[in-house]
PDB file of C-alpha atoms in Angstrom:
ATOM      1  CA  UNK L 272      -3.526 -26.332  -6.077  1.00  0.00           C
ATOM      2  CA  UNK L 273      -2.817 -22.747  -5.045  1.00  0.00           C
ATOM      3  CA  UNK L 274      -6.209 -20.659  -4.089  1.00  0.00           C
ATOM      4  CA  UNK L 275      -6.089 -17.120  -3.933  1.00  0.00           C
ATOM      5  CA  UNK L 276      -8.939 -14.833  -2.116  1.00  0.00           C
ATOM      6  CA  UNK L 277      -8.618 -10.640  -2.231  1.00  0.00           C
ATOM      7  CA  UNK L 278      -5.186 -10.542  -1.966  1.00  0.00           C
ATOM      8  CA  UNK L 279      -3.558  -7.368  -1.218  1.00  0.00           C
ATOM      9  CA  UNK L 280      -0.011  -6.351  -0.678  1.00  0.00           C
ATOM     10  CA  UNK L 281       0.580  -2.668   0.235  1.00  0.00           C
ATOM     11  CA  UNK L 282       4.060  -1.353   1.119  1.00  0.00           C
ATOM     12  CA  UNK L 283       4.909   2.194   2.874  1.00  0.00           C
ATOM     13  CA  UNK L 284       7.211   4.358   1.442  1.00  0.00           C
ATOM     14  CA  UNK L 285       8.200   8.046   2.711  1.00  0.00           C
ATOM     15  CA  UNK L 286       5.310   7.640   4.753  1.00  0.00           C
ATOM     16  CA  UNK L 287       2.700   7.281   1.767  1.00  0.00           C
ATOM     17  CA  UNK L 288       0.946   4.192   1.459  1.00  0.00           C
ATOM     18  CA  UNK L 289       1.524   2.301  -1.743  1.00  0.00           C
ATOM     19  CA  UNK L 290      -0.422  -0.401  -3.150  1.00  0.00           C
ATOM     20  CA  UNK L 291       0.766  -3.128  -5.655  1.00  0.00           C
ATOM     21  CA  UNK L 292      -1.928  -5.184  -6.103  1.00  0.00           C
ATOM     22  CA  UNK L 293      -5.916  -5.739  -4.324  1.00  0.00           C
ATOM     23  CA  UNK L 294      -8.201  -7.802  -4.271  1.00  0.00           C
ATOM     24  CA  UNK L 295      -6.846 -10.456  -6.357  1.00  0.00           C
ATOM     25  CA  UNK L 296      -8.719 -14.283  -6.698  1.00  0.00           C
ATOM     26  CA  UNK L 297      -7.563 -17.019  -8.789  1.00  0.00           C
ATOM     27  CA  UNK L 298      -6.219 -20.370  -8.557  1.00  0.00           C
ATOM     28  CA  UNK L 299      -3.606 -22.416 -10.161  1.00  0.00           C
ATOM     29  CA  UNK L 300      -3.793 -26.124 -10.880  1.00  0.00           C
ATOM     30  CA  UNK L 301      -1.535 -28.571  -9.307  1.00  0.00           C
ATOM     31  CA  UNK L 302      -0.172 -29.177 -13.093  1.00  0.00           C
ATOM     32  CA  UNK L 303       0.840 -26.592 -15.875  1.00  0.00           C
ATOM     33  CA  UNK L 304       2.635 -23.921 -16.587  1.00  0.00           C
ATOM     34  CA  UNK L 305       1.851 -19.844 -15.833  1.00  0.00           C
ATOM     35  CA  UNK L 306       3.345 -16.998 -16.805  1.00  0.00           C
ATOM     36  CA  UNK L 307       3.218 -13.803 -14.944  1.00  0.00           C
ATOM     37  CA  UNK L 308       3.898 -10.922 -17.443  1.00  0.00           C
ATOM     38  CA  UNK L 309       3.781  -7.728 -16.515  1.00  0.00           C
ATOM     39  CA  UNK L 310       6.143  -4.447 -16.326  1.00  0.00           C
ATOM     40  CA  UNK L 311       9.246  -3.400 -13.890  1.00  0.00           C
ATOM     41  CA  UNK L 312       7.349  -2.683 -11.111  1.00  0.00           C
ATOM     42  CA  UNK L 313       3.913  -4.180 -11.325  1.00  0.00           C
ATOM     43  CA  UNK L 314       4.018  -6.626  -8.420  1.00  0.00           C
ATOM     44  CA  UNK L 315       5.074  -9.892 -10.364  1.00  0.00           C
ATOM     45  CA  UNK L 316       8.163 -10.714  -7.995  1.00  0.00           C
ATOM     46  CA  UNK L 317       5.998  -9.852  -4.858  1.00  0.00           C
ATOM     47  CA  UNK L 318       3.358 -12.046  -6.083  1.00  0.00           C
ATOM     48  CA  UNK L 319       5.974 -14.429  -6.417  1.00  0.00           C
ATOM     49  CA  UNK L 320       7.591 -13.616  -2.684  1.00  0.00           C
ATOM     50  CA  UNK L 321       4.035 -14.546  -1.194  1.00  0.00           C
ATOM     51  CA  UNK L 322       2.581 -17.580  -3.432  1.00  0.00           C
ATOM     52  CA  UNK L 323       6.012 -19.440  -2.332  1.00  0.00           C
ATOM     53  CA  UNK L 324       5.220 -17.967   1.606  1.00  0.00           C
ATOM     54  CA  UNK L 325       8.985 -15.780   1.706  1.00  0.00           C
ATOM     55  CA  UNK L 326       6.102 -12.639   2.633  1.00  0.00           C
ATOM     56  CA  UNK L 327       3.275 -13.061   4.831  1.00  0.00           C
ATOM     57  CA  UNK L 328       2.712  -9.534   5.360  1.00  0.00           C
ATOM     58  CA  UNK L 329      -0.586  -9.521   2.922  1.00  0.00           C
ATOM     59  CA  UNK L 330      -4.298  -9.463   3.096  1.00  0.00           C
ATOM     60  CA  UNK L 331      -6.370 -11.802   2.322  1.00  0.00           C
ATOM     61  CA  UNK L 332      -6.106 -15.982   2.179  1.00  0.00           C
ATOM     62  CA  UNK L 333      -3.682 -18.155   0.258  1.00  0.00           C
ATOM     63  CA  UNK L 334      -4.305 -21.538   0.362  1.00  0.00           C
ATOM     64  CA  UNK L 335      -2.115 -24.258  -0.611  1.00  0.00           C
ATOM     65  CA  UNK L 336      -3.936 -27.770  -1.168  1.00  0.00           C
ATOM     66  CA  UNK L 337      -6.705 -26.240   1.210  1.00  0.00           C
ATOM     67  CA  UNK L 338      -4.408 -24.923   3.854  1.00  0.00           C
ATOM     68  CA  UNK L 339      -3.347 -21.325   4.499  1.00  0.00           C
ATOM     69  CA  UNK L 340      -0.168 -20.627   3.406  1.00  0.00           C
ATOM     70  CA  UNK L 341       0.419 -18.468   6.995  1.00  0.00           C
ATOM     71  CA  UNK L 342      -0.239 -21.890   8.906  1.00  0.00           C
ATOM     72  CA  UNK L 343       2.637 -24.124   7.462  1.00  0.00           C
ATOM     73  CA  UNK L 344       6.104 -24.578   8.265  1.00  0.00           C
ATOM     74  CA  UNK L 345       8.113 -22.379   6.282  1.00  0.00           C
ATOM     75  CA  UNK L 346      11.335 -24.907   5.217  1.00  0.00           C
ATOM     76  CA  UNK L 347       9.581 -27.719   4.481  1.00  0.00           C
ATOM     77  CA  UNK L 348       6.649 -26.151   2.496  1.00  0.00           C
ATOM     78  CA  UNK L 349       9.889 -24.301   0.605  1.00  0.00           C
ATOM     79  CA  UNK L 350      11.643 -27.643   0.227  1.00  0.00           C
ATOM     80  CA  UNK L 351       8.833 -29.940  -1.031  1.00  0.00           C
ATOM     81  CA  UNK L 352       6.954 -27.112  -3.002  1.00  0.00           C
ATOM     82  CA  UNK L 353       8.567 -24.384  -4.652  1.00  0.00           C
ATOM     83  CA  UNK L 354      11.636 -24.246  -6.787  1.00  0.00           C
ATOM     84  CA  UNK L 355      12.635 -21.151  -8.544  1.00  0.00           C
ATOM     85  CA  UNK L 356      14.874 -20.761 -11.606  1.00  0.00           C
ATOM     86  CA  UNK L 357      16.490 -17.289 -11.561  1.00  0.00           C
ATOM     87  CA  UNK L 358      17.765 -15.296 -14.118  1.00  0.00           C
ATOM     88  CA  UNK L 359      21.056 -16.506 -16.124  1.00  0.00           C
ATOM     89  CA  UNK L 360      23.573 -15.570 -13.487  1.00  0.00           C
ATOM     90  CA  UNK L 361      22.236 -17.822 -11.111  1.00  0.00           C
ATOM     91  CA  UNK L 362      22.213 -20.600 -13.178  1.00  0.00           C
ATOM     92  CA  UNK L 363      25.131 -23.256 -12.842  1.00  0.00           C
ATOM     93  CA  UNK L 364      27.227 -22.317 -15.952  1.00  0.00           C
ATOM     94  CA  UNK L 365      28.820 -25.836 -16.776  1.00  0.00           C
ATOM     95  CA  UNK L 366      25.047 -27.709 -16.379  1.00  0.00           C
ATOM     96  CA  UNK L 367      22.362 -27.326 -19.234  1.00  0.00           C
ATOM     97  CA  UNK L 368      18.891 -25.807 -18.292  1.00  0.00           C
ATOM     98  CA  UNK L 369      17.138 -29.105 -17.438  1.00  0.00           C
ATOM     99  CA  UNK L 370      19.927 -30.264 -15.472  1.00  0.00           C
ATOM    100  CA  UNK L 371      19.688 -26.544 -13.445  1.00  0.00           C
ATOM    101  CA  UNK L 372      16.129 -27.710 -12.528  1.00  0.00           C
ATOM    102  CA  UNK L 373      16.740 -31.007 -11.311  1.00  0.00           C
ATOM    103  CA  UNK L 374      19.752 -30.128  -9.094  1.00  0.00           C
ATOM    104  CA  UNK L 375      17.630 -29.014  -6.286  1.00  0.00           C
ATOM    105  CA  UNK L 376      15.599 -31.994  -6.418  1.00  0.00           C
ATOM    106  CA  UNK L 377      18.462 -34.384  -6.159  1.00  0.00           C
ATOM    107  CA  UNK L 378      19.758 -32.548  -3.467  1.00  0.00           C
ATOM    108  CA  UNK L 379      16.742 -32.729  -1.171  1.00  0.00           C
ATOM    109  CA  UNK L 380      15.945 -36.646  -2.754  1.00  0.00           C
ATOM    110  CA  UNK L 381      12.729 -35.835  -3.950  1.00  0.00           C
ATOM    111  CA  UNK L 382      11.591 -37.032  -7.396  1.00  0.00           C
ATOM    112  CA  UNK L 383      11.157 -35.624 -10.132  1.00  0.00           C
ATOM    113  CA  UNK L 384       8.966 -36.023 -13.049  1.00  0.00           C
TER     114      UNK L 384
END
C-alpha cells in the first residue's frame, strides 16, 4: 500500500517559486487500478516521478508498505515495485499490449499475475 501525508512538490523557475501540488493525503491499495486525470501541466507526471521514488525532493511522507519511500534502496524498490507503460512509442511494436507489460517482469524473473 502506498500512504501519502501533505505532500508538496514546489519547483523554482526564473527565480519565482512555483507550486504543483500541497498538502496532498491519500493512499492506494496494494490491488486495483487508479487513474490520475488531470490537464498538461497539473502535476500528474511529477506525482508519478515521486510515488515510484525517481524525485525525493518533496515535502511531506510517502510510505510504501509502512516505510518511507526516502529510506529504501532506489533499484531494487524500482525493480520489484513499479513498472510503467509509456505512451505508444515506447511500446515494443511487434509485441501486443499484454505482452509489453510482462516483458519487464520476465526480464527481472519476477512473477506475474
Amino acid at each position: 500500500m502506498i500512504h501519502v501525508e501533505h505532500l508538496s512538490k514546489k519547483y523554482t523557475h526564473k527565480k519565482e517559486i512555483v507550486p504543483v501540488f500541497s498538502d496532498l493525503n491519500f493512499e492506494l491499495p496494494d490491488c486495483g487500478l487508479v487513474s490520475i486525470v488531470g490537464h498538461s501541466g497539473s502535476g500528474k507526471t511529477t506525482l508519478l516521478r515521486i510515488l515510484s521514488s525517481f524525485d525525493k525532493d518533496y515535502s511531506g511522507n510517502v510510505f510504501l508498505n509502512d516505510r518511507e519511500l526516502r529510506t529504501l534502496d532506489d533499484d531494487s524498490l524500482r525493480q520489484q515495485t513499479f513498472g510503467f507503460l509509456y505512451q505508444e512509442a515506447s511500446l515494443l511494436r511487434n509485441h501486443t499490449a499484454q505482452e509489453n507489460i510482462e516483458l519487464p517482469f520476465r526480464l527481472f524473473g519476477l512473477s506475474y499475475d
